Amino acid sequence: MSANTTELEKRLWASADSLRANSKLRSSEYSVPVLGLIFLRFADQKFTKAQEELEQHRPETSRRRTISKLDYQAQGVLYLPENARFSYLLSLPESEDIGKAINDAMKAIEAENDELSGVLPKTYTRLEKDLLIALLKTFSGIPMDTEGDFFGKVYEYFLSKFAMSEGQRGGEFFTPTSLVKLIVEIIEPFQGLILDPACGSGGMFVQSARFVAEHRLNPGTDISIYGQEKTSETARLCRMNLAVHGLSGDIRQTNTYYENAHNCTGRFDFVMANPPFNVNGVDKEKVKGDKRYIFGLPRVDNANYLWIQEFYTALNERGRAGFVMANSAGDARGSEQEIRTRLIQANAVDVMISIGSNFFYTVTLPCTLWFFDKGKRTTERRDKVLFIDARSIYYQVDRAHRDFTPEHIERIANIVRLYRGEEIENRQGSLPQMQELFPENTYKDIAGLCRVATLTEIEAQGWSLNPGRYVGVAERAIEDFDFKENLETLNEELNLLNAESYNLELLISENIISLLEVQDEE
């Protein structure tokens, strides 16, 4: 993204956030209406551009024919009636009911574009007139001649900012973009059916489309998008996000635990997700016998291994999956270990990557990225897993947040490419680092960074999928003691130990219950 684009995003956000601060609204009440206005500005820009092109290329013989809704749709552009044009709303006198006018504009767009039916926000009468006028003027400052995916980037930028300001709820709909990009770079969704059964605001789909476009393919024809999302408002955010990026998909509002909305089993080429971690209260009776959970149901009250099986069973025989998961899942004991053992023995677990703390806006804990590849069963990687410890790879955004640079993402993905015997990429300048780490341009184990382990070695580690158990520690030259860095490392290790302690407590509890049941039977 260019510096000018980034600066414009910051200015737009600063202006919009300042307006909210001077209103009576909470961030959660403000976010969806604001994103709706960004969507409207985007739709108007696309419509205006299509209108100019249609007029310019219309033959003289058909000048008398009015350009119709079908002409716009043939160009993949949403049709906008006159009362839904951004310029029309901007020109309304201040004596008009602006909130009602914007609501009517959203209704008109939905009426003319079936794919957006019930999606757009229509709560603008709840906002003060002065605030709405100021927001319309703010977003009118977005240039009409922007190229590429500018509106998508603005929408994405605002999503991330709202996620930060909304705290825990923000994590329900937004996954840090750098983690999504890393998942996409590793599973390489060039072509096929893509599923995200916990799709939030649709970031996985957007980054997949960008990946396809960057490799000179057409995301509109080469990928098909399928999503499930529990929360109705978030499902609408996802559909808006897709529309802003010129994409469409089959997004269902459903509870994935209980509803197999897309007949997922064995169907998809790619699965990507950031599911909620450590969810309890799932009704086991409702999911008993569900063919998605082929390795069995965990006895503990934790849904992590329901999600993991959901992703595995949705893949076809050549499918790949990449998803975010709580660190504790890699070492969980008891019934979860039994499920993990069967999963590893099915020869589909391909890559495991440890991510450091503070990448998420809502929690400070580290996480792990899991990757499945059912197609590897016919390769020499059949009984191997690549472990990468990326906890020391990051840049500090601010005191509380870390992120990956584009070069970081490419470097980590290139390690996976070497492991798979593929050509590395150098779009983001990772080549010097890769040459230093892998001078022969072939994969090798590097202490503290990456190691390939066999299933025999994994069995010896109790079927653990925690990269730290395999990668080891890098040799380090004597250097000045960095208190902050060392304290953060110790804190991460403490979090891991706490997670292991929690799993041991669950295992002890299970064993005590089993002993009591046996005692009662006697």
Short mmCIF file of C-alpha atoms in Angstrom, two decimals:
data_model
loop_
_atom_site.label_atom_id
_atom_site.label_comp_id
_atom_site.label_asym_id
_atom_site.label_seq_id
_atom_site.Cartn_x
_atom_site.Cartn_y
_atom_site.Cartn_z
CA MET A 1 0.00 0.00 0.00
CA SER A 2 1.37 3.39 -0.93
CA ALA A 3 2.27 5.97 1.70
CA ASN A 4 -0.37 8.34 0.28
CA THR A 5 -3.05 5.69 0.62
CA THR A 6 -2.02 4.97 4.20
CA GLU A 7 -2.08 8.65 5.10
CA LEU A 8 -5.55 9.06 3.58
CA GLU A 9 -6.82 6.07 5.58
CA LYS A 10 -5.43 7.63 8.77
CA ARG A 11 -7.01 11.00 8.00
CA LEU A 12 -10.39 9.44 7.26
CA TRP A 13 -10.27 7.40 10.47
CA ALA A 14 -9.13 10.35 12.59
CA SER A 15 -11.99 12.44 11.23
CA ALA A 16 -14.65 9.73 11.68
CA ASP A 17 -13.41 8.82 15.16
CA SER A 18 -13.36 12.46 16.23
CA LEU A 19 -16.99 12.79 15.15
CA ARG A 20 -17.90 9.71 17.23
CA ALA A 21 -16.05 11.08 20.26
CA ASN A 22 -18.20 14.21 20.08
CA SER A 23 -21.43 12.22 19.81
CA LYS A 24 -23.35 10.11 22.33
CA LEU A 25 -22.54 6.85 20.53
CA ARG A 26 -20.49 3.87 21.64
CA SER A 27 -18.09 2.37 19.10
CA SER A 28 -20.34 -0.68 18.69
CA GLU A 29 -23.28 1.59 17.72
CA TYR A 30 -21.17 3.58 15.28
CA SER A 31 -19.16 0.98 13.40
CA VAL A 32 -21.77 -0.61 11.14
CA PRO A 33 -23.38 2.67 9.96
CA VAL A 34 -19.93 4.09 9.16
CA LEU A 35 -18.92 0.97 7.23
CA GLY A 36 -22.24 1.24 5.37
CA LEU A 37 -21.37 4.77 4.23
CA ILE A 38 -17.92 3.61 3.05
CA PHE A 39 -19.74 0.89 1.10
CA LEU A 40 -22.11 3.48 -0.41
CA ARG A 41 -19.21 5.69 -1.48
CA PHE A 42 -17.51 2.68 -3.06
CA ALA A 43 -20.69 1.63 -4.91
CA ASP A 44 -21.17 5.18 -6.21
CA GLN A 45 -17.57 5.37 -7.45
CA LYS A 46 -17.92 2.08 -9.35
CA PHE A 47 -21.31 3.08 -10.75
CA THR A 48 -20.04 6.48 -11.93
CA LYS A 49 -17.04 4.92 -13.65
CA ALA A 50 -19.22 2.31 -15.39
CA GLN A 51 -21.68 5.01 -16.45
CA GLU A 52 -18.90 7.04 -18.10
CA GLU A 53 -17.52 3.97 -19.90
CA LEU A 54 -20.96 2.88 -21.13
CA GLU A 55 -21.66 6.36 -22.49
CA GLN A 56 -18.24 6.58 -24.12
CA HIS A 57 -18.41 3.21 -25.88
CA ARG A 58 -22.08 3.25 -26.85
CA PRO A 59 -22.42 3.07 -30.66
CA GLU A 60 -24.07 6.04 -32.42
CA THR A 61 -26.85 3.74 -33.63
CA SER A 62 -27.94 2.96 -30.07
CA ARG A 63 -27.65 6.47 -28.60
CA ARG A 64 -31.41 6.67 -28.32
CA ARG A 65 -31.55 3.58 -26.07
CA THR A 66 -31.31 4.36 -22.38
CA ILE A 67 -28.53 2.61 -20.52
CA SER A 68 -30.29 0.02 -18.36
CA LYS A 69 -29.72 -1.83 -15.12
CA LEU A 70 -28.67 -4.91 -17.13
CA ASP A 71 -25.85 -2.94 -18.77
CA TYR A 72 -24.35 -2.14 -15.36
CA GLN A 73 -24.80 -5.68 -14.10
CA ALA A 74 -23.05 -7.01 -17.21
CA GLN A 75 -20.00 -5.05 -16.03
CA GLY A 76 -20.25 -6.51 -12.52
CA VAL A 77 -21.39 -3.19 -11.04
CA LEU A 78 -24.17 -2.67 -8.50
CA TYR A 79 -27.05 -0.68 -9.96
CA LEU A 80 -27.81 2.52 -8.05
CA PRO A 81 -31.13 4.40 -8.40
CA GLU A 82 -30.83 8.20 -8.33
CA ASN A 83 -31.84 8.47 -4.66
CA ALA A 84 -29.02 6.07 -3.73
CA ARG A 85 -26.27 8.13 -5.31
CA PHE A 86 -23.73 9.55 -2.86
CA SER A 87 -23.82 12.92 -4.66
CA TYR A 88 -27.63 13.06 -4.23
CA LEU A 89 -27.36 12.52 -0.47
CA LEU A 90 -24.54 15.03 -0.19
CA SER A 91 -26.58 17.70 -1.98
CA LEU A 92 -29.70 17.37 0.21
CA PRO A 93 -30.57 20.55 2.12
CA GLU A 94 -29.94 20.38 5.85
CA SER A 95 -33.68 20.77 6.45
CA GLU A 96 -34.21 17.24 5.03
CA ASP A 97 -34.36 14.14 7.20
CA ILE A 98 -30.87 12.88 6.30
CA GLY A 99 -31.13 9.68 8.32
CA LYS A 100 -34.32 8.65 6.52
CA ALA A 101 -32.79 9.55 3.16
CA ILE A 102 -29.77 7.28 3.79
CA ASN A 103 -32.05 4.47 4.99
CA ASP A 104 -34.10 4.85 1.80
CA ALA A 105 -30.89 4.76 -0.27
CA MET A 106 -29.85 1.47 1.35
CA LYS A 107 -33.32 -0.01 0.78
CA ALA A 108 -33.23 1.09 -2.86
CA ILE A 109 -29.85 -0.59 -3.43
CA GLU A 110 -31.10 -3.83 -1.87
CA ALA A 111 -34.25 -3.71 -4.02
CA GLU A 112 -32.19 -3.43 -7.22
CA ASN A 113 -29.47 -5.94 -6.22
CA ASP A 114 -30.81 -9.25 -4.90
CA GLU A 115 -27.44 -10.41 -3.54
CA LEU A 116 -27.53 -7.58 -0.98
CA SER A 117 -31.07 -8.20 0.24
CA GLY A 118 -31.22 -7.69 4.01
CA VAL A 119 -27.50 -6.88 4.22
CA LEU A 120 -27.08 -3.10 4.33
CA PRO A 121 -27.51 -1.07 7.55
CA LYS A 122 -30.74 0.91 7.84
CA THR A 123 -30.38 2.49 11.28
CA TYR A 124 -29.31 5.97 10.25
CA THR A 125 -32.31 7.71 11.85
CA ARG A 126 -30.72 6.85 15.21
CA LEU A 127 -27.74 9.09 14.43
CA GLU A 128 -27.83 12.84 14.82
CA LYS A 129 -28.32 14.84 11.62
CA ASP A 130 -25.18 16.92 12.13
CA LEU A 131 -23.12 13.75 12.56
CA LEU A 132 -24.49 12.21 9.35
CA ILE A 133 -23.83 15.37 7.35
CA ALA A 134 -20.28 15.50 8.68
CA LEU A 135 -19.69 11.82 7.82
CA LEU A 136 -21.01 12.27 4.27
CA LYS A 137 -18.64 15.21 3.81
CA THR A 138 -15.74 13.22 5.29
CA PHE A 139 -16.17 10.29 2.90
CA SER A 140 -16.77 12.58 -0.07
CA GLY A 141 -13.07 13.36 0.39
CA ILE A 142 -12.15 9.92 -0.98
CA PRO A 143 -10.95 10.59 -4.55
CA MET A 144 -13.20 9.22 -7.30
CA ASP A 145 -10.22 8.27 -9.46
CA THR A 146 -8.74 5.74 -7.03
CA GLU A 147 -7.29 2.61 -8.62
CA GLY A 148 -7.23 -1.04 -7.64
CA ASP A 149 -8.56 -2.18 -4.28
CA PHE A 150 -8.40 1.18 -2.51
CA PHE A 151 -11.94 1.10 -1.12
CA GLY A 152 -11.39 -2.44 0.10
CA LYS A 153 -8.28 -1.31 1.95
CA VAL A 154 -10.13 1.61 3.54
CA TYR A 155 -12.96 -0.73 4.60
CA GLU A 156 -10.41 -3.20 5.98
CA TYR A 157 -8.56 -0.41 7.82
CA PHE A 158 -11.76 0.77 9.48
CA LEU A 159 -12.68 -2.82 10.40
CA SER A 160 -9.35 -3.24 12.17
CA LYS A 161 -9.73 0.07 14.01
CA PHE A 162 -13.24 -0.79 15.14
CA ALA A 163 -11.99 -4.21 16.28
CA MET A 164 -9.37 -2.50 18.44
CA SER A 165 -11.87 -0.06 19.93
CA GLU A 166 -14.58 -2.66 20.56
CA GLY A 167 -12.34 -4.90 22.64
CA GLN A 168 -13.39 -8.54 23.01
CA ARG A 169 -16.29 -8.26 20.57
CA GLY A 170 -13.90 -6.95 17.92
CA GLY A 171 -12.12 -10.29 17.92
CA GLU A 172 -15.34 -11.98 16.89
CA PHE A 173 -15.32 -10.39 13.46
CA PHE A 174 -11.72 -9.45 12.67
CA THR A 175 -8.54 -11.53 12.40
CA PRO A 176 -5.26 -9.57 12.08
CA THR A 177 -4.61 -9.18 8.37
CA SER A 178 -1.01 -10.37 8.57
CA LEU A 179 -2.06 -13.75 10.02
CA VAL A 180 -4.70 -14.13 7.31
CA LYS A 181 -2.13 -13.31 4.62
CA LEU A 182 0.28 -15.90 6.05
CA ILE A 183 -2.41 -18.59 6.01
CA VAL A 184 -3.28 -17.72 2.41
CA GLU A 185 0.39 -17.72 1.30
CA ILE A 186 0.85 -21.22 2.74
CA ILE A 187 -2.31 -22.97 1.51
CA GLU A 188 -2.10 -21.20 -1.91
CA PRO A 189 -5.80 -21.07 -2.91
CA PHE A 190 -5.23 -20.64 -6.64
CA GLN A 191 -8.48 -22.22 -7.78
CA GLY A 192 -11.45 -24.05 -6.32
CA LEU A 193 -14.04 -23.99 -3.55
CA ILE A 194 -13.10 -22.07 -0.37
CA LEU A 195 -14.85 -22.50 2.98
CA ASP A 196 -14.63 -20.47 6.18
CA PRO A 197 -17.12 -21.91 8.69
CA ALA A 198 -16.38 -19.11 11.20
CA CYS A 199 -16.04 -16.36 8.61
CA GLY A 200 -16.48 -13.20 10.70
CA SER A 201 -16.23 -10.18 8.41
CA GLY A 202 -14.76 -12.23 5.55
CA GLY A 203 -11.05 -11.36 5.76
CA MET A 204 -9.99 -14.88 4.70
CA PHE A 205 -11.99 -14.55 1.47
CA VAL A 206 -10.66 -11.07 0.68
CA GLN A 207 -7.02 -12.11 1.10
CA SER A 208 -7.61 -15.26 -0.97
CA ALA A 209 -8.95 -13.11 -3.80
CA ARG A 210 -5.92 -10.81 -3.57
CA PHE A 211 -3.60 -13.82 -3.68
CA VAL A 212 -5.32 -15.09 -6.82
CA ALA A 213 -5.19 -11.63 -8.47
CA GLU A 214 -1.49 -11.19 -7.59
CA HIS A 215 -0.77 -14.43 -9.43
CA ARG A 216 -2.55 -13.12 -12.53
CA LEU A 217 -5.65 -15.21 -12.17
CA ASN A 218 -9.27 -14.05 -11.91
CA PRO A 219 -10.79 -14.37 -8.41
CA GLY A 220 -14.26 -13.80 -9.88
CA THR A 221 -14.06 -17.04 -11.85
CA ASP A 222 -11.27 -19.09 -10.26
CA ILE A 223 -12.53 -19.27 -6.65
CA SER A 224 -15.98 -19.89 -5.17
CA ILE A 225 -16.67 -18.57 -1.68
CA TYR A 226 -18.70 -20.29 1.05
CA GLY A 227 -19.03 -19.04 4.61
CA GLN A 228 -20.90 -19.61 7.85
CA GLU A 229 -21.22 -17.08 10.66
CA LYS A 230 -23.23 -17.31 13.87
CA THR A 231 -23.93 -13.59 14.40
CA SER A 232 -26.36 -11.93 11.98
CA GLU A 233 -24.71 -8.49 12.13
CA THR A 234 -21.27 -9.99 11.46
CA ALA A 235 -22.65 -12.03 8.53
CA ARG A 236 -23.92 -8.77 7.03
CA LEU A 237 -20.50 -7.17 7.55
CA CYS A 238 -19.00 -10.08 5.61
CA ARG A 239 -21.39 -9.67 2.68
CA MET A 240 -20.66 -5.93 2.57
CA ASN A 241 -16.92 -6.63 2.73
CA LEU A 242 -17.19 -9.02 -0.22
CA ALA A 243 -19.21 -6.49 -2.21
CA VAL A 244 -16.69 -3.69 -1.52
CA HIS A 245 -13.99 -5.96 -2.95
CA GLY A 246 -16.08 -6.90 -5.99
CA LEU A 247 -16.66 -10.44 -4.73
CA SER A 248 -19.72 -12.55 -4.08
CA GLY A 249 -20.25 -15.69 -2.07
CA ASP A 250 -22.74 -17.95 -0.32
CA ILE A 251 -22.65 -16.67 3.28
CA ARG A 252 -25.06 -18.35 5.70
CA GLN A 253 -25.99 -17.23 9.19
CA THR A 254 -25.84 -20.52 11.08
CA ASN A 255 -24.36 -22.15 14.17
CA THR A 256 -21.59 -24.29 12.67
CA TYR A 257 -21.50 -26.74 15.59
CA TYR A 258 -25.03 -27.91 14.86
CA GLU A 259 -25.64 -27.00 11.21
CA ASN A 260 -23.73 -28.30 8.19
CA ALA A 261 -25.13 -25.51 6.00
CA HIS A 262 -22.95 -26.15 2.93
CA ASN A 263 -22.94 -29.97 3.05
CA CYS A 264 -19.27 -29.62 3.85
CA THR A 265 -17.98 -33.18 4.18
CA GLY A 266 -15.28 -33.96 1.60
CA ARG A 267 -16.30 -31.06 -0.62
CA PHE A 268 -13.81 -28.20 -0.37
CA ASP A 269 -10.43 -27.50 -1.94
CA PHE A 270 -9.49 -25.00 0.78
CA VAL A 271 -10.61 -24.27 4.32
CA MET A 272 -9.48 -21.20 6.31
CA ALA A 273 -10.70 -20.02 9.69
CA ASN A 274 -10.07 -18.25 12.96
CA PRO A 275 -12.63 -19.98 15.21
CA PRO A 276 -13.40 -18.89 18.77
CA PHE A 277 -10.98 -20.59 21.19
CA ASN A 278 -11.88 -22.82 24.13
CA VAL A 279 -15.66 -22.48 23.76
CA ASN A 280 -17.68 -24.41 26.32
CA GLY A 281 -21.36 -25.27 26.52
CA VAL A 282 -21.68 -27.02 23.14
CA ASP A 283 -24.56 -29.54 23.39
CA LYS A 284 -22.84 -32.89 22.75
CA GLU A 285 -26.18 -34.64 22.25
CA LYS A 286 -26.89 -32.44 19.24
CA VAL A 287 -23.59 -33.29 17.54
CA LYS A 288 -23.44 -36.98 18.46
CA GLY A 289 -23.18 -39.07 15.29
CA ASP A 290 -22.42 -36.04 13.07
CA LYS A 291 -20.22 -37.28 10.21
CA ARG A 292 -18.06 -34.15 10.48
CA TYR A 293 -16.62 -35.37 13.79
CA ILE A 294 -15.20 -38.67 12.57
CA PHE A 295 -12.46 -38.96 15.21
CA GLY A 296 -14.93 -38.75 18.09
CA LEU A 297 -16.21 -36.11 20.49
CA PRO A 298 -13.95 -34.64 23.19
CA ARG A 299 -15.12 -35.54 26.68
CA VAL A 300 -13.99 -32.17 28.06
CA ASP A 301 -16.25 -29.14 27.75
CA ASN A 302 -14.11 -27.48 25.08
CA ALA A 303 -14.96 -27.10 21.37
CA ASN A 304 -11.41 -26.77 19.97
CA TYR A 305 -11.36 -30.33 18.65
CA LEU A 306 -14.83 -29.97 17.16
CA TRP A 307 -13.53 -27.08 15.07
CA ILE A 308 -10.35 -28.95 14.13
CA GLN A 309 -12.37 -31.92 12.88
CA GLU A 310 -14.77 -29.57 11.07
CA PHE A 311 -11.86 -28.23 9.05
CA TYR A 312 -10.38 -31.66 8.37
CA THR A 313 -13.58 -33.37 7.19
CA ALA A 314 -14.61 -30.44 4.94
CA LEU A 315 -11.56 -31.04 2.70
CA ASN A 316 -11.62 -33.18 -0.41
CA GLU A 317 -8.82 -35.69 -1.04
CA ARG A 318 -6.46 -32.99 -2.36
CA GLY A 319 -7.62 -30.21 -0.04
CA ARG A 320 -5.60 -27.87 2.16
CA ALA A 321 -6.63 -26.08 5.36
CA GLY A 322 -5.07 -23.31 7.43
CA PHE A 323 -6.52 -22.03 10.69
CA VAL A 324 -5.74 -20.23 13.94
CA MET A 325 -5.93 -22.25 17.16
CA ALA A 326 -5.22 -21.85 20.86
CA ASN A 327 -1.73 -23.01 21.84
CA SER A 328 -3.19 -25.39 24.41
CA ALA A 329 -4.77 -27.56 21.67
CA GLY A 330 -1.36 -28.76 20.48
CA ASP A 331 -0.58 -30.40 23.84
CA ALA A 332 -4.07 -31.12 25.20
CA ARG A 333 -4.34 -34.46 26.98
CA GLY A 334 -7.09 -37.02 27.57
CA SER A 335 -9.78 -37.37 24.91
CA GLU A 336 -8.38 -34.43 22.94
CA GLN A 337 -5.01 -36.20 22.71
CA GLU A 338 -6.80 -39.30 21.42
CA ILE A 339 -8.45 -37.26 18.66
CA ARG A 340 -5.16 -35.52 17.82
CA THR A 341 -3.38 -38.89 17.59
CA ARG A 342 -5.92 -40.18 15.05
CA LEU A 343 -5.65 -36.93 13.11
CA ILE A 344 -1.84 -37.13 12.91
CA GLN A 345 -1.99 -40.80 11.93
CA ALA A 346 -4.33 -39.85 9.06
CA ASN A 347 -1.26 -38.19 7.43
CA ALA A 348 -2.88 -34.81 6.81
CA VAL A 349 -1.17 -32.53 9.36
CA ASP A 350 1.45 -30.72 7.28
CA VAL A 351 2.75 -27.56 9.00
CA MET A 352 2.54 -26.09 12.51
CA ILE A 353 3.61 -22.49 13.22
CA SER A 354 3.95 -20.84 16.63
CA ILE A 355 2.95 -17.16 16.64
CA GLY A 356 4.08 -14.82 19.40
CA SER A 357 1.91 -12.84 21.78
CA ASN A 358 0.15 -9.50 21.14
CA PHE A 359 -0.84 -10.11 17.51
CA PHE A 360 -4.54 -9.93 18.33
CA TYR A 361 -6.33 -6.75 19.32
CA THR A 362 -8.38 -8.44 22.03
CA VAL A 363 -6.03 -10.92 23.76
CA THR A 364 -2.30 -10.92 24.47
CA LEU A 365 -1.79 -14.70 24.40
CA PRO A 366 0.23 -16.36 21.63
CA CYS A 367 -1.45 -18.79 19.21
CA THR A 368 -0.61 -21.55 16.74
CA LEU A 369 -1.38 -21.80 13.03
CA TRP A 370 -2.33 -25.32 11.91
CA PHE A 371 -2.12 -26.50 8.31
CA PHE A 372 -3.61 -29.66 6.77
CA ASP A 373 -2.76 -31.02 3.33
CA LYS A 374 -4.58 -34.21 2.36
CA GLY A 375 -2.74 -34.22 -0.95
CA LYS A 376 0.61 -34.84 0.78
CA ARG A 377 -0.36 -38.48 1.38
CA THR A 378 1.03 -39.36 -2.05
CA THR A 379 4.30 -37.46 -1.50
CA GLU A 380 7.49 -38.03 0.48
CA ARG A 381 6.05 -35.71 3.13
CA ARG A 382 3.43 -38.33 3.95
CA ASP A 383 4.73 -39.16 7.45
CA LYS A 384 6.38 -35.80 8.22
CA VAL A 385 5.32 -32.49 9.77
CA LEU A 386 7.13 -29.15 9.46
CA PHE A 387 7.34 -27.20 12.71
CA ILE A 388 8.18 -23.47 12.63
CA ASP A 389 8.73 -21.28 15.68
CA ALA A 390 7.94 -17.73 14.49
CA ARG A 391 7.60 -16.19 17.96
CA SER A 392 10.74 -14.10 17.49
CA ILE A 393 9.63 -12.79 14.08
CA TYR A 394 7.62 -9.57 14.39
CA TYR A 395 7.81 -5.82 14.46
CA GLN A 396 6.44 -3.76 17.35
CA VAL A 397 3.46 -1.67 16.18
CA ASP A 398 3.01 -0.05 19.57
CA ARG A 399 3.47 -1.01 23.20
CA ALA A 400 0.58 -3.50 23.12
CA HIS A 401 0.57 -4.81 19.54
CA ARG A 402 2.89 -6.72 17.24
CA ASP A 403 2.58 -7.58 13.56
CA PHE A 404 4.37 -9.15 10.58
CA THR A 405 5.85 -7.11 7.76
CA PRO A 406 5.19 -8.34 4.19
CA GLU A 407 8.80 -9.61 4.14
CA HIS A 408 8.18 -11.62 7.34
CA ILE A 409 5.11 -13.26 5.79
CA GLU A 410 6.94 -14.13 2.59
CA ARG A 411 9.97 -15.47 4.48
CA ILE A 412 7.88 -17.83 6.63
CA ALA A 413 5.85 -18.97 3.61
CA ASN A 414 9.09 -19.56 1.68
CA ILE A 415 10.32 -21.94 4.38
CA VAL A 416 7.17 -23.97 3.75
CA ARG A 417 7.73 -23.78 -0.01
CA LEU A 418 11.25 -25.19 0.34
CA TYR A 419 9.90 -27.98 2.56
CA ARG A 420 7.39 -28.82 -0.18
CA GLY A 421 10.04 -28.63 -2.91
CA GLU A 422 8.47 -25.54 -4.49
CA GLU A 423 10.10 -22.38 -5.87
CA ILE A 424 10.41 -19.55 -3.38
CA GLU A 425 8.95 -16.09 -4.06
CA ASN A 426 10.61 -12.68 -3.80
CA ARG A 427 7.74 -10.22 -4.25
CA GLN A 428 8.39 -8.69 -0.81
CA GLY A 429 12.18 -8.75 -0.68
CA SER A 430 12.74 -11.91 1.39
CA LEU A 431 15.45 -13.31 -0.91
CA PRO A 432 18.51 -11.99 1.04
CA GLN A 433 17.22 -13.49 4.29
CA MET A 434 16.36 -16.78 2.56
CA GLN A 435 19.84 -16.99 0.99
CA GLU A 436 21.41 -16.42 4.38
CA LEU A 437 19.25 -19.08 6.05
CA PHE A 438 19.18 -21.60 3.18
CA PRO A 439 22.28 -20.95 1.02
CA GLU A 440 21.74 -24.14 -1.01
CA ASN A 441 18.14 -23.09 -1.81
CA THR A 442 16.93 -26.36 -0.30
CA TYR A 443 15.19 -26.96 3.00
CA LYS A 444 17.23 -27.76 6.12
CA ASP A 445 16.44 -27.80 9.84
CA ILE A 446 17.52 -24.64 11.69
CA ALA A 447 17.68 -24.72 15.48
CA GLY A 448 15.22 -22.27 17.00
CA LEU A 449 13.41 -21.69 13.68
CA CYS A 450 12.24 -24.84 11.88
CA ARG A 451 12.45 -28.62 11.97
CA VAL A 452 10.82 -31.49 10.11
CA ALA A 453 9.72 -34.28 12.45
CA THR A 454 8.59 -37.80 11.54
CA LEU A 455 5.48 -39.42 12.97
CA THR A 456 7.74 -41.68 15.02
CA GLU A 457 9.33 -38.62 16.64
CA ILE A 458 5.92 -37.06 17.21
CA GLU A 459 4.67 -40.23 18.87
CA ALA A 460 7.70 -40.13 21.19
CA GLN A 461 6.58 -36.64 22.24
CA GLY A 462 3.11 -37.86 23.24
CA TRP A 463 1.64 -36.82 19.87
CA SER A 464 2.28 -33.18 20.71
CA LEU A 465 1.97 -30.60 17.92
CA ASN A 466 3.69 -27.83 19.87
CA PRO A 467 6.56 -26.51 17.66
CA GLY A 468 8.64 -25.67 20.72
CA ARG A 469 9.06 -29.37 21.50
CA TYR A 470 10.80 -29.99 18.17
CA VAL A 471 12.49 -26.81 16.97
CA GLY A 472 14.77 -26.29 19.96
CA VAL A 473 16.66 -23.10 20.76
CA ALA A 474 18.86 -21.12 18.41
CA GLU A 475 22.50 -20.57 19.28
CA ARG A 476 22.96 -16.96 20.32
CA ALA A 477 26.09 -14.92 20.66
CA ILE A 478 26.70 -13.21 24.00
CA GLU A 479 24.89 -9.91 23.91
CA ASP A 480 23.61 -7.18 26.17
CA PHE A 481 20.78 -8.30 28.43
CA ASP A 482 17.42 -6.94 27.22
CA PHE A 483 15.14 -6.99 30.26
CA LYS A 484 11.92 -6.24 28.34
CA GLU A 485 12.53 -8.91 25.70
CA ASN A 486 13.47 -11.53 28.28
CA LEU A 487 10.45 -10.70 30.42
CA GLU A 488 8.15 -11.07 27.40
CA THR A 489 9.72 -14.45 26.57
CA LEU A 490 9.28 -15.64 30.15
CA ASN A 491 5.68 -14.45 30.10
CA GLU A 492 4.99 -16.47 26.94
CA GLU A 493 6.52 -19.56 28.54
CA LEU A 494 4.40 -18.98 31.66
CA ASN A 495 1.27 -18.78 29.51
CA LEU A 496 2.18 -22.11 27.89
CA LEU A 497 2.76 -23.71 31.29
CA ASN A 498 -0.55 -22.35 32.55
CA ALA A 499 -2.30 -23.85 29.53
CA GLU A 500 -0.63 -27.22 30.16
CA SER A 501 -1.60 -26.98 33.84
CA TYR A 502 -5.21 -26.35 32.85
CA ASN A 503 -5.21 -29.44 30.62
CA LEU A 504 -3.73 -31.54 33.42
CA GLU A 505 -6.46 -30.33 35.75
CA LEU A 506 -9.07 -31.42 33.21
CA LEU A 507 -7.40 -34.82 32.84
CA ILE A 508 -7.32 -35.31 36.62
CA SER A 509 -10.97 -34.30 36.80
CA GLU A 510 -11.86 -36.81 34.07
CA ASN A 511 -9.99 -39.58 35.89
CA ILE A 512 -11.68 -38.81 39.20
CA ILE A 513 -15.11 -38.87 37.55
CA SER A 514 -14.27 -42.22 35.90
CA LEU A 515 -13.13 -43.67 39.26
CA LEU A 516 -16.31 -42.48 40.98
CA GLU A 517 -18.43 -44.01 38.23
CA VAL A 518 -16.64 -47.34 38.66
CA GLN A 519 -17.10 -47.08 42.44
CA ASP A 520 -20.82 -46.46 42.02
CA GLU A 521 -21.17 -49.49 39.75
CA GLU A 522 -19.53 -51.68 42.42
#
